[in-house]
């Protein structure tokens, strides 16, 4: 089987949730040829062998409203030979190119998130998204809440298939972390230790966590890079126990999470559709405080059992929930143990890729 993933960026180097999700799928399918076609963030087009497939990075002229301007993308997409094309949305360039270049080709569409900052364009953009979803042989969602509430998915409950996001449970395993390294990290930053992971972009709400930190008797470590990094460092200057690490190598994330007493996802709007970092933390046995933005952020935990939910955009509520858990080590331990069990049962990457392979096979068979 040969699959071609269609998106705008790739991990590495872009450490976004969708990019890491695609990378996890291709790494989790060593018996499948997995190509990826994205844009290069430069004017040059390049083709590299990665894993079992190729990575095509198409040259672009720049970006407008986060969308690559790449006139050569449809032609490059058309030239790919694959048994099935996996379109990852939202992705205006990929969606236009799919409709223009993949007529008669088998397509699976994963709908990951709504657009928020550019929602004024929805009268034009939603018809494009829905045309792609109708064209697809299968529609995949990682969040049932998103399926129920997204305008793009309205009326598609019968067609859409829920495939929960997965994590590599071998890599994110607390038993594989060296205890001395864990304690060294805790000494470096101080305890109790609160950790947040993610790209430093508007919807992640890292400014809310920095604001909450002024009310906490805890160290806060924030790992991730992005366009807001300079602004957030300015905000954190008055908070000596807030540490912005910038981009952290993927290989270092299990240790960082293992050192945490608590994980926080402080997102502020529907652009955050789930929060894969939350289930990575839960896999490491770390309880979580997450904000409810009306999508799948709450699905990443079992509220009251493996973590706590607070309203989005409320630093005082965030601080209160964090403080309550930090002062109750028995509850944190119970939640952490339940978190690991829940991820093993619901968010295994092996289960995720098995279900996707079955969907690919069905779509390929039905198109023949």
Tab-separated table of C-alpha atoms in Angstrom:
chain	number	residue	atom	x	y	z
A	1	UNK	CA	0.000	0.000	0.000
A	2	UNK	CA	1.200	3.513	-0.788
A	3	UNK	CA	-0.279	6.561	0.988
A	4	UNK	CA	0.407	10.239	0.268
A	5	UNK	CA	-0.270	12.702	3.097
A	6	UNK	CA	-1.233	16.214	1.988
A	7	UNK	CA	-0.652	19.186	4.281
A	8	UNK	CA	1.176	22.544	4.369
A	9	UNK	CA	4.087	21.789	6.758
A	10	UNK	CA	5.972	18.759	7.994
A	11	UNK	CA	7.597	17.634	11.241
A	12	UNK	CA	10.469	18.041	11.510
A	13	UNK	CA	11.036	21.005	11.466
A	14	UNK	CA	7.543	22.361	12.287
A	15	UNK	CA	6.493	20.928	15.668
A	16	UNK	CA	2.752	21.518	15.358
A	17	UNK	CA	0.096	19.047	16.414
A	18	UNK	CA	-1.013	18.064	12.901
A	19	UNK	CA	2.571	17.857	11.670
A	20	UNK	CA	3.527	15.544	14.539
A	21	UNK	CA	0.346	13.530	13.988
A	22	UNK	CA	1.283	12.894	10.354
A	23	UNK	CA	4.820	11.964	11.364
A	24	UNK	CA	3.451	9.533	13.944
A	25	UNK	CA	1.264	7.865	11.318
A	26	UNK	CA	4.100	7.346	8.849
A	27	UNK	CA	6.456	6.073	11.570
A	28	UNK	CA	3.726	3.785	12.854
A	29	UNK	CA	3.235	2.145	9.434
A	30	UNK	CA	6.646	0.697	8.513
A	31	UNK	CA	4.963	-1.727	6.102
A	32	UNK	CA	3.300	1.115	4.155
A	33	UNK	CA	5.015	3.481	1.708
A	34	UNK	CA	4.159	6.888	3.177
A	35	UNK	CA	4.810	9.954	1.053
A	36	UNK	CA	4.233	13.475	2.347
A	37	UNK	CA	3.659	16.562	0.196
A	38	UNK	CA	3.909	19.975	1.887
A	39	UNK	CA	5.316	23.440	1.200
A	40	UNK	CA	8.961	24.295	1.731
A	41	UNK	CA	8.796	27.730	3.414
A	42	UNK	CA	11.225	28.803	0.673
A	43	UNK	CA	11.134	29.227	-3.103
A	44	UNK	CA	12.961	25.961	-3.661
A	45	UNK	CA	11.295	22.604	-4.251
A	46	UNK	CA	13.059	19.547	-2.849
A	47	UNK	CA	12.411	15.816	-2.673
A	48	UNK	CA	13.900	13.661	0.088
A	49	UNK	CA	13.578	10.022	1.057
A	50	UNK	CA	12.180	9.800	4.580
A	51	UNK	CA	11.353	6.465	6.160
A	52	UNK	CA	9.478	4.289	3.678
A	53	UNK	CA	8.510	7.108	1.309
A	54	UNK	CA	9.437	10.490	-0.076
A	55	UNK	CA	8.899	13.955	1.308
A	56	UNK	CA	8.074	16.534	-1.350
A	57	UNK	CA	8.550	20.124	-0.184
A	58	UNK	CA	7.062	22.398	-2.838
A	59	UNK	CA	8.490	25.887	-3.299
A	60	UNK	CA	6.267	28.774	-2.281
A	61	UNK	CA	6.154	32.532	-2.827
A	62	UNK	CA	5.223	33.263	0.774
A	63	UNK	CA	2.169	32.953	3.019
A	64	UNK	CA	-1.075	34.869	3.237
A	65	UNK	CA	-3.220	34.352	6.352
A	66	UNK	CA	-1.033	31.319	7.191
A	67	UNK	CA	-1.754	29.750	3.778
A	68	UNK	CA	1.193	28.996	1.463
A	69	UNK	CA	1.132	30.613	-1.978
A	70	UNK	CA	2.500	27.757	-4.081
A	71	UNK	CA	1.345	27.718	-7.721
A	72	UNK	CA	3.254	24.494	-8.358
A	73	UNK	CA	1.500	22.515	-5.625
A	74	UNK	CA	-1.412	21.093	-7.690
A	75	UNK	CA	0.953	19.851	-10.399
A	76	UNK	CA	3.266	18.202	-7.903
A	77	UNK	CA	0.294	16.599	-6.171
A	78	UNK	CA	-1.065	15.303	-9.488
A	79	UNK	CA	2.281	13.718	-10.320
A	80	UNK	CA	2.408	11.630	-7.124
A	81	UNK	CA	1.615	7.962	-7.506
A	82	UNK	CA	-0.269	6.659	-4.495
A	83	UNK	CA	-3.018	4.163	-3.777
A	84	UNK	CA	-4.766	6.680	-1.525
A	85	UNK	CA	-4.282	10.351	-0.664
A	86	UNK	CA	-4.762	11.437	2.950
A	87	UNK	CA	-5.762	15.117	3.056
A	88	UNK	CA	-5.285	16.842	6.413
A	89	UNK	CA	-7.587	19.820	7.079
A	90	UNK	CA	-7.863	22.785	7.492
A	91	UNK	CA	-5.563	23.333	4.561
A	92	UNK	CA	-6.856	25.720	1.844
A	93	UNK	CA	-4.039	25.077	-0.622
A	94	UNK	CA	-4.282	21.321	-0.138
A	95	UNK	CA	-8.054	21.386	-0.445
A	96	UNK	CA	-8.035	23.418	-3.672
A	97	UNK	CA	-5.280	21.231	-5.068
A	98	UNK	CA	-7.122	18.040	-4.127
A	99	UNK	CA	-10.256	19.128	-5.966
A	100	UNK	CA	-8.252	20.269	-8.991
A	101	UNK	CA	-5.635	17.536	-9.252
A	102	UNK	CA	-7.036	14.344	-7.735
A	103	UNK	CA	-10.228	13.745	-9.697
A	104	UNK	CA	-11.036	10.063	-9.610
A	105	UNK	CA	-8.267	9.281	-7.083
A	106	UNK	CA	-9.041	7.658	-3.685
A	107	UNK	CA	-9.075	10.249	-0.872
A	108	UNK	CA	-9.320	10.088	2.925
A	109	UNK	CA	-9.913	13.446	4.625
A	110	UNK	CA	-8.989	14.062	8.267
A	111	UNK	CA	-10.674	17.129	9.733
A	112	UNK	CA	-8.508	18.317	12.618
A	113	UNK	CA	-9.667	21.819	13.609
A	114	UNK	CA	-11.787	24.841	12.795
A	115	UNK	CA	-10.203	28.090	11.697
A	116	UNK	CA	-10.689	30.945	14.159
A	117	UNK	CA	-8.589	33.991	13.341
A	118	UNK	CA	-9.691	33.913	9.679
A	119	UNK	CA	-13.304	32.938	10.384
A	120	UNK	CA	-14.559	36.026	8.542
A	121	UNK	CA	-13.604	34.075	5.402
A	122	UNK	CA	-15.928	31.181	6.287
A	123	UNK	CA	-18.659	32.173	3.793
A	124	UNK	CA	-16.104	31.430	1.066
A	125	UNK	CA	-13.987	28.818	2.806
A	126	UNK	CA	-16.653	26.518	4.270
A	127	UNK	CA	-18.038	25.542	0.825
A	128	UNK	CA	-14.501	24.561	-0.215
A	129	UNK	CA	-14.028	22.434	2.900
A	130	UNK	CA	-17.388	20.750	2.524
A	131	UNK	CA	-16.704	20.023	-1.156
A	132	UNK	CA	-13.517	18.201	-0.127
A	133	UNK	CA	-15.292	16.293	2.613
A	134	UNK	CA	-18.025	15.215	0.174
A	135	UNK	CA	-15.401	14.193	-2.366
A	136	UNK	CA	-13.525	12.014	0.161
A	137	UNK	CA	-14.165	8.306	0.345
A	138	UNK	CA	-13.856	8.514	4.142
A	139	UNK	CA	-13.908	11.372	6.665
A	140	UNK	CA	-11.873	10.928	9.846
A	141	UNK	CA	-12.099	12.968	13.060
A	142	UNK	CA	-10.071	12.687	16.247
A	143	UNK	CA	-12.649	14.425	18.448
A	144	UNK	CA	-16.337	13.681	18.899
A	145	UNK	CA	-16.917	17.175	20.287
A	146	UNK	CA	-15.464	18.675	17.116
A	147	UNK	CA	-17.714	16.427	15.042
A	148	UNK	CA	-20.772	17.659	16.950
A	149	UNK	CA	-19.931	21.371	16.863
A	150	UNK	CA	-17.881	22.187	13.752
A	151	UNK	CA	-19.757	24.032	10.977
A	152	UNK	CA	-17.630	22.226	8.395
A	153	UNK	CA	-18.807	18.845	9.708
A	154	UNK	CA	-22.497	19.728	10.033
A	155	UNK	CA	-24.660	16.856	8.837
A	156	UNK	CA	-21.715	14.476	8.538
A	157	UNK	CA	-22.167	12.492	11.748
A	158	UNK	CA	-23.219	9.387	9.808
A	159	UNK	CA	-20.216	9.539	7.441
A	160	UNK	CA	-17.430	10.591	9.770
A	161	UNK	CA	-15.352	7.959	11.563
A	162	UNK	CA	-13.892	8.686	14.978
A	163	UNK	CA	-10.275	7.546	15.210
A	164	UNK	CA	-8.831	8.776	18.528
A	165	UNK	CA	-5.417	10.418	18.381
A	166	UNK	CA	-2.636	8.102	19.486
A	167	UNK	CA	0.803	8.316	21.075
A	168	UNK	CA	3.819	6.040	20.951
A	169	UNK	CA	3.401	4.226	24.243
A	170	UNK	CA	6.866	2.735	24.061
A	171	UNK	CA	8.503	6.143	23.875
A	172	UNK	CA	6.104	7.836	26.296
A	173	UNK	CA	6.580	5.346	29.111
A	174	UNK	CA	7.542	6.539	32.613
A	175	UNK	CA	9.370	3.262	33.281
A	176	UNK	CA	11.886	4.096	30.535
A	177	UNK	CA	12.976	7.391	32.139
A	178	UNK	CA	16.151	7.423	34.177
A	179	UNK	CA	15.261	8.376	37.754
A	180	UNK	CA	18.489	10.349	38.289
A	181	UNK	CA	17.896	12.387	35.116
A	182	UNK	CA	14.351	13.097	36.265
A	183	UNK	CA	15.458	14.337	39.659
A	184	UNK	CA	18.229	16.434	38.117
A	185	UNK	CA	15.672	18.212	35.957
A	186	UNK	CA	13.439	18.840	38.959
A	187	UNK	CA	16.376	20.317	40.867
A	188	UNK	CA	17.283	22.533	37.921
A	189	UNK	CA	13.852	24.185	37.687
A	190	UNK	CA	12.492	23.737	41.199
A	191	UNK	CA	9.426	22.011	42.565
A	192	UNK	CA	6.550	21.581	42.442
A	193	UNK	CA	6.922	21.621	38.671
A	194	UNK	CA	4.198	22.547	36.171
A	195	UNK	CA	4.877	21.832	32.481
A	196	UNK	CA	3.225	23.037	29.277
A	197	UNK	CA	4.187	21.968	25.752
A	198	UNK	CA	3.223	23.443	22.412
A	199	UNK	CA	3.931	25.924	19.662
A	200	UNK	CA	3.868	29.518	20.866
A	201	UNK	CA	0.908	30.694	18.813
A	202	UNK	CA	-2.171	32.723	19.691
A	203	UNK	CA	-4.605	29.926	20.506
A	204	UNK	CA	-2.310	28.051	22.899
A	205	UNK	CA	-3.033	30.567	25.674
A	206	UNK	CA	0.496	30.546	27.095
A	207	UNK	CA	-0.009	34.164	28.182
A	208	UNK	CA	-2.841	32.898	30.404
A	209	UNK	CA	-0.507	30.417	32.081
A	210	UNK	CA	2.129	33.105	32.631
A	211	UNK	CA	-0.553	35.315	34.214
A	212	UNK	CA	-1.669	32.419	36.430
A	213	UNK	CA	1.937	31.791	37.510
A	214	UNK	CA	1.969	34.953	39.619
A	215	UNK	CA	-0.517	33.219	41.964
A	216	UNK	CA	1.339	29.897	42.121
A	217	UNK	CA	3.899	28.569	44.549
A	218	UNK	CA	5.450	26.487	41.779
A	219	UNK	CA	7.907	26.542	38.913
A	220	UNK	CA	6.387	26.676	35.422
A	221	UNK	CA	8.304	25.288	32.444
A	222	UNK	CA	7.010	26.047	28.945
A	223	UNK	CA	8.555	24.103	26.063
A	224	UNK	CA	8.018	25.147	22.462
A	225	UNK	CA	8.918	27.769	19.918
A	226	UNK	CA	6.865	29.946	17.640
A	227	UNK	CA	6.059	33.478	16.525
A	228	UNK	CA	4.993	34.667	19.990
A	229	UNK	CA	8.162	33.570	21.755
A	230	UNK	CA	9.632	37.090	22.095
A	231	UNK	CA	6.365	38.548	23.358
A	232	UNK	CA	5.903	35.745	25.891
A	233	UNK	CA	9.470	36.127	27.164
A	234	UNK	CA	8.682	39.791	27.789
A	235	UNK	CA	5.571	38.812	29.758
A	236	UNK	CA	7.546	36.298	31.820
A	237	UNK	CA	10.356	38.675	32.824
A	238	UNK	CA	8.572	39.576	36.052
A	239	UNK	CA	8.003	35.895	36.937
A	240	UNK	CA	11.352	34.363	38.004
A	241	UNK	CA	9.869	30.869	38.322
A	242	UNK	CA	8.562	30.826	34.738
A	243	UNK	CA	11.037	29.217	32.322
A	244	UNK	CA	10.531	29.391	28.546
A	245	UNK	CA	12.783	26.744	27.029
A	246	UNK	CA	12.126	27.457	23.357
A	247	UNK	CA	11.994	24.496	21.001
A	248	UNK	CA	12.901	21.235	22.724
A	249	UNK	CA	14.081	18.120	20.829
A	250	UNK	CA	11.346	15.531	20.543
A	251	UNK	CA	13.605	12.968	22.200
A	252	UNK	CA	13.719	15.104	25.367
A	253	UNK	CA	9.960	15.418	25.855
A	254	UNK	CA	9.379	12.156	27.791
A	255	UNK	CA	11.970	13.181	30.387
A	256	UNK	CA	10.508	16.679	30.709
A	257	UNK	CA	7.014	15.275	31.197
A	258	UNK	CA	8.255	12.650	33.648
A	259	UNK	CA	9.738	15.443	35.769
A	260	UNK	CA	6.405	17.281	35.953
A	261	UNK	CA	3.998	17.217	38.874
A	262	UNK	CA	1.271	18.578	36.625
A	263	UNK	CA	0.672	19.272	32.931
A	264	UNK	CA	-1.329	22.277	31.734
A	265	UNK	CA	-3.071	22.938	28.412
A	266	UNK	CA	-4.213	26.593	28.683
A	267	UNK	CA	-5.667	27.002	25.158
A	268	UNK	CA	-8.142	29.807	24.539
A	269	UNK	CA	-10.217	29.018	21.429
A	270	UNK	CA	-11.461	26.385	18.979
A	271	UNK	CA	-8.261	26.420	16.933
A	272	UNK	CA	-7.139	23.925	19.609
A	273	UNK	CA	-9.088	20.866	18.575
A	274	UNK	CA	-7.659	18.309	21.019
A	275	UNK	CA	-4.160	18.718	22.446
A	276	UNK	CA	-1.962	15.730	21.629
A	277	UNK	CA	0.549	16.966	24.207
A	278	UNK	CA	-2.093	16.268	26.856
A	279	UNK	CA	-2.246	12.573	26.057
A	280	UNK	CA	1.557	12.457	25.873
A	281	UNK	CA	1.614	13.812	29.441
A	282	UNK	CA	-1.121	11.409	30.531
A	283	UNK	CA	0.862	8.532	29.018
A	284	UNK	CA	3.725	9.548	31.315
A	285	UNK	CA	1.389	9.302	34.309
A	286	UNK	CA	1.015	13.075	34.762
A	287	UNK	CA	-2.380	14.565	35.677
A	288	UNK	CA	-3.542	17.514	33.577
A	289	UNK	CA	-5.412	20.782	33.888
A	290	UNK	CA	-7.048	21.645	30.551
A	291	UNK	CA	-9.269	24.445	29.357
A	292	UNK	CA	-12.644	23.821	27.724
A	293	UNK	CA	-12.714	25.554	24.341
A	294	UNK	CA	-15.714	23.618	23.015
A	295	UNK	CA	-13.718	21.049	21.049
A	296	UNK	CA	-11.852	17.906	22.089
A	297	UNK	CA	-9.559	19.298	24.791
A	298	UNK	CA	-11.800	17.779	27.445
A	299	UNK	CA	-11.769	14.401	25.636
A	300	UNK	CA	-8.012	14.154	26.161
A	301	UNK	CA	-8.648	13.505	29.869
A	302	UNK	CA	-11.317	11.921	32.027
A	303	UNK	CA	-12.487	14.997	33.989
A	304	UNK	CA	-12.199	14.447	37.709
A	305	UNK	CA	-10.353	11.138	37.211
A	306	UNK	CA	-7.187	11.944	35.252
A	307	UNK	CA	-7.327	15.732	35.316
A	308	UNK	CA	-9.374	18.875	35.801
A	309	UNK	CA	-11.221	21.156	33.368
A	310	UNK	CA	-11.403	24.941	33.744
A	311	UNK	CA	-12.980	27.693	31.613
A	312	UNK	CA	-10.810	29.100	28.831
A	313	UNK	CA	-9.394	32.597	29.187
A	314	UNK	CA	-9.615	32.720	32.995
A	315	UNK	CA	-6.125	32.861	34.589
A	316	UNK	CA	-7.530	32.889	38.121
A	317	UNK	CA	-9.540	29.710	37.529
A	318	UNK	CA	-6.460	28.158	35.955
A	319	UNK	CA	-4.314	29.117	38.952
A	320	UNK	CA	-6.930	27.796	41.360
A	321	UNK	CA	-7.124	24.390	39.692
A	322	UNK	CA	-3.336	24.098	39.491
A	323	UNK	CA	-2.899	25.057	43.148
A	324	UNK	CA	-5.592	22.641	44.310
A	325	UNK	CA	-3.824	19.713	42.648
A	326	UNK	CA	-0.321	20.747	43.671
A	327	UNK	CA	-1.376	20.775	47.319
A	328	UNK	CA	-2.950	17.306	47.098
A	329	UNK	CA	-0.190	14.778	46.233
A	330	UNK	CA	-2.407	11.751	46.894
A	331	UNK	CA	-4.991	12.954	44.397
A	332	UNK	CA	-2.268	13.729	41.855
A	333	UNK	CA	-0.804	10.247	42.240
A	334	UNK	CA	-4.216	8.584	41.813
A	335	UNK	CA	-4.979	10.728	38.782
A	336	UNK	CA	-1.600	10.009	37.235
A	337	UNK	CA	-2.001	6.258	37.580
A	338	UNK	CA	-5.492	6.455	36.045
A	339	UNK	CA	-4.142	8.662	33.247
A	340	UNK	CA	-1.592	6.075	32.147
A	341	UNK	CA	-4.228	3.310	32.192
A	342	UNK	CA	-6.654	5.428	30.162
A	343	UNK	CA	-4.118	6.266	27.456
A	344	UNK	CA	-3.122	2.602	27.184
A	345	UNK	CA	-6.788	1.746	26.616
A	346	UNK	CA	-7.851	4.628	24.364
A	347	UNK	CA	-4.897	6.370	22.727
A	348	UNK	CA	-2.419	3.768	21.536
A	349	UNK	CA	-0.661	4.778	18.335
A	350	UNK	CA	-0.761	1.133	17.269
A	351	UNK	CA	-4.559	1.124	17.503
A	352	UNK	CA	-4.734	4.428	15.634
A	353	UNK	CA	-2.635	3.268	12.698
A	354	UNK	CA	-4.437	-0.083	12.519
A	355	UNK	CA	-7.773	1.693	12.153
A	356	UNK	CA	-6.379	4.110	9.574
A	357	UNK	CA	-4.915	1.243	7.531
A	358	UNK	CA	-8.330	-0.427	7.522
A	359	UNK	CA	-9.924	2.811	6.315
A	360	UNK	CA	-7.278	3.195	3.595
A	361	UNK	CA	-7.898	-0.353	2.422
A	362	UNK	CA	-11.646	0.120	2.290
A	363	UNK	CA	-11.404	3.399	0.349
A	364	UNK	CA	-8.939	1.884	-2.123
A	365	UNK	CA	-11.196	-1.152	-2.638
A	366	UNK	CA	-14.313	0.953	-3.135
A	367	UNK	CA	-12.608	3.169	-5.700
A	368	UNK	CA	-11.550	0.249	-7.856
